[in-house]
Short mmCIF file of C-alpha atoms and ligand atoms in Angstrom, two decimals:
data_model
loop_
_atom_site.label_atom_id
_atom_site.label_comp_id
_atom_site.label_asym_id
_atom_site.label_seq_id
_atom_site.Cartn_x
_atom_site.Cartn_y
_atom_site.Cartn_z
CA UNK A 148 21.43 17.26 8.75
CA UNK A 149 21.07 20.63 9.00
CA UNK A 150 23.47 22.72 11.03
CA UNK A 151 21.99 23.38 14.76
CA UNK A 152 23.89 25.37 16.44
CA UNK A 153 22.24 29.09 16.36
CA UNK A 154 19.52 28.97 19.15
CA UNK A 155 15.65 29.03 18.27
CA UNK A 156 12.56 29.92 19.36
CA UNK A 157 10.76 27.27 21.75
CA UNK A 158 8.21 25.60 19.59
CA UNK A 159 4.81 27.49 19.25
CA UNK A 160 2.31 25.20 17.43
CA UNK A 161 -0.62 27.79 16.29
CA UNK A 162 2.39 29.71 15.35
CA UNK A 163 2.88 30.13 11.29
CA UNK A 164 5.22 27.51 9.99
CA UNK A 165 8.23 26.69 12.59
CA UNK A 166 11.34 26.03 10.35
CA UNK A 167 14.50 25.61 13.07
CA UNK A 168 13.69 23.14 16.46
CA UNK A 169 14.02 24.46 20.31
CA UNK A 170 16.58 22.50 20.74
CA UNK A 171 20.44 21.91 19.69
CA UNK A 172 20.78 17.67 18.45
CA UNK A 173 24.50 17.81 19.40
CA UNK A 174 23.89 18.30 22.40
CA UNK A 175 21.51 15.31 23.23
CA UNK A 176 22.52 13.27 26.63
CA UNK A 177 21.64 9.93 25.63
CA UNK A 178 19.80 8.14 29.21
CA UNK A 179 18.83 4.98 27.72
CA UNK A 180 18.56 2.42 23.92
CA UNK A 181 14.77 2.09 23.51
CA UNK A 182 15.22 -0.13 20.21
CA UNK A 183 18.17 -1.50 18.42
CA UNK A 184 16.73 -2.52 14.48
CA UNK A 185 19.53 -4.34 12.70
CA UNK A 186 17.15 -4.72 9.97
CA UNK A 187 15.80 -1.80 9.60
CA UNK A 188 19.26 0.35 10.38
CA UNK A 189 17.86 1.92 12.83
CA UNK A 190 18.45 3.08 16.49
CA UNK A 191 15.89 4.54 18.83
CA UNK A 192 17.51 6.24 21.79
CA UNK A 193 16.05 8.03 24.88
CA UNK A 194 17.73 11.33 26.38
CA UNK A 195 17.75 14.68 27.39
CA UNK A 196 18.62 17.99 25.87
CA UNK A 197 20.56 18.85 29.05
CA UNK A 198 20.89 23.11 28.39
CA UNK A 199 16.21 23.25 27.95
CA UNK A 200 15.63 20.84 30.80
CA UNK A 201 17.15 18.11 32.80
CA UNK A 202 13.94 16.37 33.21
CA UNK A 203 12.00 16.61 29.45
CA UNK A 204 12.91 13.93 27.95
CA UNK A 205 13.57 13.22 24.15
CA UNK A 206 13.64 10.39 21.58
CA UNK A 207 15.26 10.05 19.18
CA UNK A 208 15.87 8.08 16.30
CA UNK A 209 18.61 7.59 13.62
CA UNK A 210 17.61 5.64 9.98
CA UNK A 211 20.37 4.96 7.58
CA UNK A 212 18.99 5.62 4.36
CA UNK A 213 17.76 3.52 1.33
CA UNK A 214 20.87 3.87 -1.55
CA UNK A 215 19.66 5.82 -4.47
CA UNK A 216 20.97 5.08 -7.84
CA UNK A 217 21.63 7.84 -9.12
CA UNK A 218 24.49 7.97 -6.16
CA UNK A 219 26.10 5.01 -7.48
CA UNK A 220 26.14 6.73 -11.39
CA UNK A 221 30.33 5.54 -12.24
CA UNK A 222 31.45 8.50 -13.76
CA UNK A 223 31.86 6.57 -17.21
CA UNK A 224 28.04 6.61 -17.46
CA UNK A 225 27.35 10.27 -17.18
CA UNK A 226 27.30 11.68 -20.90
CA UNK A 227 30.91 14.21 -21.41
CA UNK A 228 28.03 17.35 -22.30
CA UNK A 229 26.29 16.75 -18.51
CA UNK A 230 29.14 16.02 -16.78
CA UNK A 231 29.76 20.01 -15.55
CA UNK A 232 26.18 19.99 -14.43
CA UNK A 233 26.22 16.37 -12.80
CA UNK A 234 27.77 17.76 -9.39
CA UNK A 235 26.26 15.37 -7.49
CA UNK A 236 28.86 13.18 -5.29
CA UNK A 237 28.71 9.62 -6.13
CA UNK A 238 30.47 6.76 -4.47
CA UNK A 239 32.71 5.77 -7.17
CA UNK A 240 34.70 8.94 -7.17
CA UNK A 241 38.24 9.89 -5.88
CA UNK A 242 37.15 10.71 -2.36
CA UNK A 243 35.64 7.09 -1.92
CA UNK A 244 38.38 5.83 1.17
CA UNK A 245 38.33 1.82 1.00
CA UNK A 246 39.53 -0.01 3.71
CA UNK A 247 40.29 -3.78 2.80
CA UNK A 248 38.84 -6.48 5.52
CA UNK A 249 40.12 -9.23 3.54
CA UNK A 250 40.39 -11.09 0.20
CA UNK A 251 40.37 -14.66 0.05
CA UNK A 252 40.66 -16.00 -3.97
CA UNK A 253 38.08 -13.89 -5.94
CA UNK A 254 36.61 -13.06 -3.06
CA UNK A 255 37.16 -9.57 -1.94
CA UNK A 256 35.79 -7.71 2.12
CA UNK A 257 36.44 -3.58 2.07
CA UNK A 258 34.76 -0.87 4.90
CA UNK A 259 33.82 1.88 1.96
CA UNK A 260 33.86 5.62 3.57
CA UNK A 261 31.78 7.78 0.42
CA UNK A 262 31.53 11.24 0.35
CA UNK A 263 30.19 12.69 3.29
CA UNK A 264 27.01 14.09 1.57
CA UNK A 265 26.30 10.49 0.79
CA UNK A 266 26.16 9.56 4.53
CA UNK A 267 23.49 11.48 5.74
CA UNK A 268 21.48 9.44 8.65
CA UNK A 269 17.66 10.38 8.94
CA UNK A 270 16.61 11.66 11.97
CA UNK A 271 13.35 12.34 13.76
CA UNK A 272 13.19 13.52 17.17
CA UNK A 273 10.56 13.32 19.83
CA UNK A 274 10.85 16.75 22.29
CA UNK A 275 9.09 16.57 24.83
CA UNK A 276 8.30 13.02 24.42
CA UNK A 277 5.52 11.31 26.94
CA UNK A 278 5.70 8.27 28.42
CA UNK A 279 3.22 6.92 25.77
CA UNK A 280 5.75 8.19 22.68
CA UNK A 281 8.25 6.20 25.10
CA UNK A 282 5.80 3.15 25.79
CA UNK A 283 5.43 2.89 21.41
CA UNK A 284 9.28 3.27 20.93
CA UNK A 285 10.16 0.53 22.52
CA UNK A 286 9.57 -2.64 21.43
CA UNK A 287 9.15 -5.39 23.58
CA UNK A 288 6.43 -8.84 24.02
CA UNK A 289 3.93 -8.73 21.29
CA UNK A 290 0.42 -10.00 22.28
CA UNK A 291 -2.83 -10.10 19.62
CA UNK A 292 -5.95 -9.20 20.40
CA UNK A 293 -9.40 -10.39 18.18
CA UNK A 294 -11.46 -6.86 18.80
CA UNK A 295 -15.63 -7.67 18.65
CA UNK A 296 -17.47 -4.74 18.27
CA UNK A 297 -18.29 -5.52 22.29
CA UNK A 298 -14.54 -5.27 23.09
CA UNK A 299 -14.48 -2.38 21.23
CA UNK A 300 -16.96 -0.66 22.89
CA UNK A 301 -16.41 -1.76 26.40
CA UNK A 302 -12.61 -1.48 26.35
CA UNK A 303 -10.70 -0.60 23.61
CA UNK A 304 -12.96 3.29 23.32
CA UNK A 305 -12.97 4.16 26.45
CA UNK A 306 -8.94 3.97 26.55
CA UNK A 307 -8.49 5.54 23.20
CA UNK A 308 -11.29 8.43 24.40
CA UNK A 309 -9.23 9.28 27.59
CA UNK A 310 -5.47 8.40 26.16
CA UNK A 311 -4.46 9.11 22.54
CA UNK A 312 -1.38 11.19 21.44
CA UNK A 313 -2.60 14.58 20.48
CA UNK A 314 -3.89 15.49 17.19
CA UNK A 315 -2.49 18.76 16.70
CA UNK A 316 0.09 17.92 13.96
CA UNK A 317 -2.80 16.55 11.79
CA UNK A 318 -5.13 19.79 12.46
CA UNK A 319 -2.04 21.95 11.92
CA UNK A 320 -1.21 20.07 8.77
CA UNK A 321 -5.33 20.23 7.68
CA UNK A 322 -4.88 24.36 8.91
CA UNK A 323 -2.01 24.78 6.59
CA UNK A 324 0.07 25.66 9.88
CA UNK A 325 2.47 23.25 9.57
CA UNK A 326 4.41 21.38 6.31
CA UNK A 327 1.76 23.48 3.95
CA UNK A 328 4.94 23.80 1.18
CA UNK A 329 4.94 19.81 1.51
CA UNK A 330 1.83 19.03 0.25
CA UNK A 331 1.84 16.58 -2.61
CA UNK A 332 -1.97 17.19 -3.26
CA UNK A 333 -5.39 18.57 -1.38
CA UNK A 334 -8.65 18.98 -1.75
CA UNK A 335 -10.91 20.91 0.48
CA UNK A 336 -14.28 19.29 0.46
CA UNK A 337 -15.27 19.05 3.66
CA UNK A 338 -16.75 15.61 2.93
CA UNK A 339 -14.26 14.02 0.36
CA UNK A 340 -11.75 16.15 0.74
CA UNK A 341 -8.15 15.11 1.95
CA UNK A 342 -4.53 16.08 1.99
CA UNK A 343 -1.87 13.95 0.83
CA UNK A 344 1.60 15.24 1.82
CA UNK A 345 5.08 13.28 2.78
CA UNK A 346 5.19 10.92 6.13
CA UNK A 347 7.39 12.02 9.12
CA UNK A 348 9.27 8.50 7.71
CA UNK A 349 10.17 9.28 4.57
CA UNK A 350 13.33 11.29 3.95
CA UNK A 351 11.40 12.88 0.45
CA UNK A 352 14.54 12.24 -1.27
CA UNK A 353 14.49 8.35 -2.44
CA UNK A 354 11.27 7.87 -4.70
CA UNK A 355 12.33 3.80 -4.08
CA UNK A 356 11.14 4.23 -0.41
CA UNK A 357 8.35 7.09 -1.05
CA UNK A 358 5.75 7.09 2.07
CA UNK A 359 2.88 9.45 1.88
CA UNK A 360 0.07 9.65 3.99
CA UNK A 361 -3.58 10.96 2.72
CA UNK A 362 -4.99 12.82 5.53
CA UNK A 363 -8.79 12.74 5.32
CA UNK A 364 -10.37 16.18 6.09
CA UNK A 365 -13.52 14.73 8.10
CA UNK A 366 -12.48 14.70 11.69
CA UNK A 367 -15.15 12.84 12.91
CA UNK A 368 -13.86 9.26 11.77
CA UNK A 369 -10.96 8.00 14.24
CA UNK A 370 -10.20 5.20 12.70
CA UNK A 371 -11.63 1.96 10.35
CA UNK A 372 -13.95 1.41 12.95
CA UNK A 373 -15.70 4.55 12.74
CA UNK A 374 -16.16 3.63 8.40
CA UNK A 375 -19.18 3.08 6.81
CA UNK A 376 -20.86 3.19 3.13
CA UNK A 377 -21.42 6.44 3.69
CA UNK A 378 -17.79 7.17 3.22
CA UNK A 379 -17.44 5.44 0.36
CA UNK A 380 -17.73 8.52 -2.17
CA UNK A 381 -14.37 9.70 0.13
CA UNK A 382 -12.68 6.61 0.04
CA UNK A 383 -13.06 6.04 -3.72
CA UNK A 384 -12.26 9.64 -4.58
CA UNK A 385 -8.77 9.60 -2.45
CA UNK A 386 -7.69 6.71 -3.95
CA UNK A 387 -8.00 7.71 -7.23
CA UNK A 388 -7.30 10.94 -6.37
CA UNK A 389 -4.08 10.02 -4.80
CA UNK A 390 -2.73 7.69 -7.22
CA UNK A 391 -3.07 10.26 -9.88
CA UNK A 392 -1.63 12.72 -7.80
CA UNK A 393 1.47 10.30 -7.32
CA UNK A 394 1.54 9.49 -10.95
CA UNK A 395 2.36 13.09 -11.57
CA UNK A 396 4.87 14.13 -9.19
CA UNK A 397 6.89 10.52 -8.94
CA UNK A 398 6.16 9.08 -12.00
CA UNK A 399 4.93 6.02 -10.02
CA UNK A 400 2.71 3.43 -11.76
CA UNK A 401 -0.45 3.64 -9.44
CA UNK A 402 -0.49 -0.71 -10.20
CA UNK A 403 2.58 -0.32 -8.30
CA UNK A 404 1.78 1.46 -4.84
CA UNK A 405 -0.06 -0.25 -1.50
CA UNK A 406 -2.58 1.78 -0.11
CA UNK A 407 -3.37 1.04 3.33
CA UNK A 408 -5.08 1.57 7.19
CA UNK A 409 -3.14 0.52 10.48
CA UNK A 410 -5.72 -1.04 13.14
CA UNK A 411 -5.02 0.26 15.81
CA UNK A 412 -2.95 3.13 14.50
CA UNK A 413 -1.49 5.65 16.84
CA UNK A 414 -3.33 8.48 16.12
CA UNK A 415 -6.46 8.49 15.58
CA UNK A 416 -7.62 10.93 12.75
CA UNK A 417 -8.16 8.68 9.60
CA UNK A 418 -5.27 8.54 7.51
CA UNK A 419 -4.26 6.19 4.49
CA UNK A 420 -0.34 5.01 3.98
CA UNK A 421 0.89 4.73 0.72
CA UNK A 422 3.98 3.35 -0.49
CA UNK A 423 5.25 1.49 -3.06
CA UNK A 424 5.04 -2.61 -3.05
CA UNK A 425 8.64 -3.38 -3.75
CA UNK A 426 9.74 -1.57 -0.82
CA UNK A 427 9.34 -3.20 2.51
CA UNK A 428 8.05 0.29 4.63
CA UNK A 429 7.42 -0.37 8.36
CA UNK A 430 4.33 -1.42 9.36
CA UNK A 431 2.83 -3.23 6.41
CA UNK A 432 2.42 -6.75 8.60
CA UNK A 433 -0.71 -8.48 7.88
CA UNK A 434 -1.39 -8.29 11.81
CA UNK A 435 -1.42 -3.93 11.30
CA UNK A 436 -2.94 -3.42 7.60
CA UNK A 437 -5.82 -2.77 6.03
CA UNK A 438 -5.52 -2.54 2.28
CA UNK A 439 -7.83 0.25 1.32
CA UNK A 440 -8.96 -1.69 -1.66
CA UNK A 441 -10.34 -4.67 0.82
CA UNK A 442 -11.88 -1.85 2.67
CA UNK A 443 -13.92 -0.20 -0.07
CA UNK A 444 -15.44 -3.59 -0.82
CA UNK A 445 -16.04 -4.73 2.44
CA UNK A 446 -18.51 -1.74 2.74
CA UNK A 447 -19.67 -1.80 -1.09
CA UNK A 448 -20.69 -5.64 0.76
CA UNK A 449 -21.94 -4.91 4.01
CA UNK A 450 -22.62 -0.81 4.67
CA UNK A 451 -21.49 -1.39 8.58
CA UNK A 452 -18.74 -4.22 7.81
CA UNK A 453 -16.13 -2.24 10.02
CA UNK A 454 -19.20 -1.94 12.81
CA UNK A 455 -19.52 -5.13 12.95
CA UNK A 456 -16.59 -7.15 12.14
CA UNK A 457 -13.70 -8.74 14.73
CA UNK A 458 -10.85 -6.98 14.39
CA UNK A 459 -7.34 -8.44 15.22
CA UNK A 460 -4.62 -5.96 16.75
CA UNK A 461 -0.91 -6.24 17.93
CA UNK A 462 -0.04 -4.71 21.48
CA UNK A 463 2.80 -4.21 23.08
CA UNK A 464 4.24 -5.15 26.75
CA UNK A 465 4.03 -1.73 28.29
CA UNK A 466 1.24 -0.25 26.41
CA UNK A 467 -1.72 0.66 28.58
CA UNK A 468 -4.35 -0.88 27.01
CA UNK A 469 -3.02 -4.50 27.34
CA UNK A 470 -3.40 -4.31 31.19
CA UNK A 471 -7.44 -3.62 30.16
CA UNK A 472 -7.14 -6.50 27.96
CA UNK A 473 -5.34 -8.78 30.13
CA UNK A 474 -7.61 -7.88 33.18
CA UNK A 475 -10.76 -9.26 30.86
CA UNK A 476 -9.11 -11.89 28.84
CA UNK A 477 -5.60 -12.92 30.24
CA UNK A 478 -3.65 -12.34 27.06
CA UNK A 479 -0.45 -12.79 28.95
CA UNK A 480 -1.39 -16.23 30.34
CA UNK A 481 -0.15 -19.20 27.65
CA UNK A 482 -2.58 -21.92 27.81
CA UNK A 483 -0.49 -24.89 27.26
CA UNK A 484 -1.74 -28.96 27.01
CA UNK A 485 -0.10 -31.40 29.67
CA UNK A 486 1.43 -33.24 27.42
CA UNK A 487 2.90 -30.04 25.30
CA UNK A 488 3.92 -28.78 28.48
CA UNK A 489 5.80 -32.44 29.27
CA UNK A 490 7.11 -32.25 26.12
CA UNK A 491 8.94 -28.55 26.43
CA UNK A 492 10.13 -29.60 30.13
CA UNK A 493 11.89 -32.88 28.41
CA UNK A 494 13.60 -30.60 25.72
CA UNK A 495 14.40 -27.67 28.37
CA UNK A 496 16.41 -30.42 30.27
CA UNK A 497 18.29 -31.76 27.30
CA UNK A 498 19.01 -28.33 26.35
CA UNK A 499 20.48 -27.59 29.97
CA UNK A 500 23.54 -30.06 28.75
CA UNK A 501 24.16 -28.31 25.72
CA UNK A 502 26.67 -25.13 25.82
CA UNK A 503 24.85 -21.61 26.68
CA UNK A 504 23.93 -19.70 23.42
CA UNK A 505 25.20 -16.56 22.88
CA UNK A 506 24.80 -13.56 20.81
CA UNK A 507 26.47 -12.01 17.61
CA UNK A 508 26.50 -9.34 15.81
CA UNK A 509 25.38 -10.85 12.46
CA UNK A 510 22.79 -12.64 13.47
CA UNK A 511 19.08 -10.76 12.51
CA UNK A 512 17.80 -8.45 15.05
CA UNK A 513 14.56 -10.42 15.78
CA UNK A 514 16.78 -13.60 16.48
CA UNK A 515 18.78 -11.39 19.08
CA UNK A 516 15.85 -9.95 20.59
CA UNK A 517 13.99 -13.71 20.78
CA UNK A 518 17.43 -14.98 23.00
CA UNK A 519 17.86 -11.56 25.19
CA UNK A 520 13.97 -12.86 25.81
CA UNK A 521 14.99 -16.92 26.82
CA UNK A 522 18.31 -15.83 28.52
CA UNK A 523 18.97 -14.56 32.05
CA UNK A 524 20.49 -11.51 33.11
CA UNK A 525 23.83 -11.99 33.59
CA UNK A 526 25.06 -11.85 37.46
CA UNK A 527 27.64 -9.35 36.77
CA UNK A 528 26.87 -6.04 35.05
CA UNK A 529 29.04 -2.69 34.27
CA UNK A 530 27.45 -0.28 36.43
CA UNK A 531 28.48 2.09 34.21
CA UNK A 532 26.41 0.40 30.82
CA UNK A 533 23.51 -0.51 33.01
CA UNK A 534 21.48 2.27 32.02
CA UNK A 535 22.42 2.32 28.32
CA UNK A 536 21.44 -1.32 27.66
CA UNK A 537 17.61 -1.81 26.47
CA UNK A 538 15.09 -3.51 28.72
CA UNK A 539 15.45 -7.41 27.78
CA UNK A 540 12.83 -7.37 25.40
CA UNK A 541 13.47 -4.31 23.45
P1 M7G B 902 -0.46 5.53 12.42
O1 M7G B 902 -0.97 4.36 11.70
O2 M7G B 902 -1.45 6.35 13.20
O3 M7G B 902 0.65 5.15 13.44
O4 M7G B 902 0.26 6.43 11.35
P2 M7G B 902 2.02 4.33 13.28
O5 M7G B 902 2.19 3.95 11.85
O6 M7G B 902 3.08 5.32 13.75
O7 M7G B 902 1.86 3.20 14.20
C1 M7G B 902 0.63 7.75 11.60
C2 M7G B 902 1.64 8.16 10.55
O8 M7G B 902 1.84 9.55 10.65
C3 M7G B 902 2.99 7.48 10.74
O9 M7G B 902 3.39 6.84 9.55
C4 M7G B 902 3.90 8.64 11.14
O10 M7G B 902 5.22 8.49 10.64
C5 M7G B 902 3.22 9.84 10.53
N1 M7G B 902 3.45 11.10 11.25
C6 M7G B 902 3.47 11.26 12.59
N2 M7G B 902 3.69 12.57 12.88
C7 M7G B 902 3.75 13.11 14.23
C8 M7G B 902 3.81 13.25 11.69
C9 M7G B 902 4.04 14.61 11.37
O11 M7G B 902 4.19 15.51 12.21
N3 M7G B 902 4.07 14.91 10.03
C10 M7G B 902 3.93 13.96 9.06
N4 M7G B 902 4.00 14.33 7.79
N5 M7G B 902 3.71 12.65 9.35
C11 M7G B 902 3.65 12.30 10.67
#
């Protein structure tokens, strides 16, 4: 992470390029844990910058990043000619400090402390973050939703017309305001024409978790709803476009990369994801993605497929939009069968015999988060932790 601790100018977003933030990340006040993801090694936490304002608040979040192998080159493997040029820290080398856990036959347990270059953490922060960057950082009850085209129009465009996060990172990206040195490849046909550059996610160092984005330059399509065969000459032409473009800089085989749409996504200026298939990025559920090749045929099909097609869609507890939803079609209300509902009260009462569950650390996130869900708060809490835990379904 780059040192923070000369002051900078506040951020100015028609500005030319902004290089240094407004604010100093050693000195965040950390208020509350929005998201703990054991998974994904990640931690989203809520705060102030205490010295700009007392009441702005920031997220922010902390990734541990994907290993790359050339950081785990043994030094027996780098050819004697390249070896002055190899620099690079790796973690076999003499300032790896091992700490033994245990070893038990030919079984061996060590805490390994590399390099310090080799630890960097990715961070993105959120300043000043609204309650809507809050409500999508924390995650909490899942509900889905099948979108008709009526639904659509009657609920789900009215919200995203009067609430959406603002678009002025894509226009300043589009404007060559912001990130212009990032881009990967562009082309400025009004029509056709798109930009593909590096996602906020990706730390543009590990070609194994590469996530670009291709950032159509049309602003009048928000998102897969708005497509039709009429943009199929632009979809065709940034996928190809794209994968060449990839094939070039990364050397990825474009047989090898996912190409896809979120429904809903967050902001809503069409935009394609692109990453590779072997890695896992976030957001790739079936439940969120569009694969852009299912979308060009859909419309080579039917030219208004995405006008008139149900469309299924994850929200969140907290998110706006689900109170709209749940006002029309009580999402939150499980409709359960007598005898189900027999059945679940005979198993709840066996289960009251049986010792409480309780949680550990090496258990997967989503099984932690499932049990903080079933369990009760607990009578007695440290007053002084009480507003550093997450909400009981985050
Ligand atoms: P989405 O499908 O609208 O939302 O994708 P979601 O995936 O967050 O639910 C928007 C994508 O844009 C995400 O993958 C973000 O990481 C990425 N993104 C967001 N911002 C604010 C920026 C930015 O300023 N620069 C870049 N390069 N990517 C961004």
């Amino acid at each position: 992470m780059p040192d923070q601790t000369e002051t900078s100018p506040k951020l100015n977003v028609s500005s030319t390029e902004i290089k240094s933030p407004s604010y100093d990340l050693k000195k965040f006040k950390l208020k509350r844990i929005l998201n703990n993801n054991s998974k994904a090694k990640s931690i989203t936490l809520l705060g102030t910058f205490p010295d700009l304002s007392e009441t702005d608040t920031a997220i922010v979040v902390f990734e541990k990043n994907a290993y790359r192998e050339s950081d785990v080159a043994t030094e027996a493997k780098v050819p004697a000619e390249k070896e002055k040029e190899e620099q690079k820290p790796t973690y076999f080398s003499s300032d790896l400090k091992v700490r033994t856990d245990f070893i038990n036959n030919i079984y061996g347990s060590f805490q390994c402390v590399p390099n310090p270059e080799l630890c960097a953490v990715k961070s993105t922060v959120i300043y000043p973050a609204t309650d809507k960057h809050v409500e999508k950082y924390s995650i909490c009850q899942k509900y889905l939703i099948n979108e008709t085209p009526d639904l659509y129009a009657t609920i789900t465009l009215p919200y995203i017309t009067s609430s959406q996060f603002s678009l002025d990172w894509v226009y300043n990206i589009l404007e060559h305001k912001q990130e212009k040195e990032r881009i990967v490849f562009e082309d400025n046909d009004p029509e056709t024409g798109f930009i593909l550059l590096p996602d906020l996610k990706w730390d543009g160092r590990n070609v194994e978790n590469l996530y670009l984005l291709g950032i159509v330059r049309n602003r009048g399509i928000k998102s897969l709803r708005d497509l039709n065969a009429s943009h199929l000459p632009m979809l065709r032409h940034l996928r190809e476009a794209a994968k060449q473009a990839i094939l070039e800089r990364y050397g990825l085989n474009p047989h090898q990369l996912r190409m896809y749409f979120h429904y809903q996504p967050s902001f809503y200026h069409l935009h394609v994801h692109i990453n590779p298939i072997r890695n896992d990025a976030p957001g790739i559920w079936c439940e969120k993605s569009h694969m852009l090749d299912t979308v060009i045929n859909n419309l080579e099909l039917v030219s208004d497929y995405y006008a008139r097609a149900s469309l299924p869609f994850v929200l969140y507890e907290g998110n706006k939009l689900l109170e709209l939803y749940d006002k029309q079609l009580s999402v939150r209300k499980a409709v359960v069968k007598k005898e189900e509902a027999d059945k679940e009260q005979e198993e709840l009462e066996k289960k009251e015999d049986e010792p409480a569950e309780a949680f550990s650390d090496e258990e997967p996130e989503e099984a932690r988060q499932c049990k903080r869900i079933k369990l009760s708060t607990p009578e007695k809490q440290d007053e002084s932790e009480k507003d550093l835990v997450a909400p009981a379904c985050a």
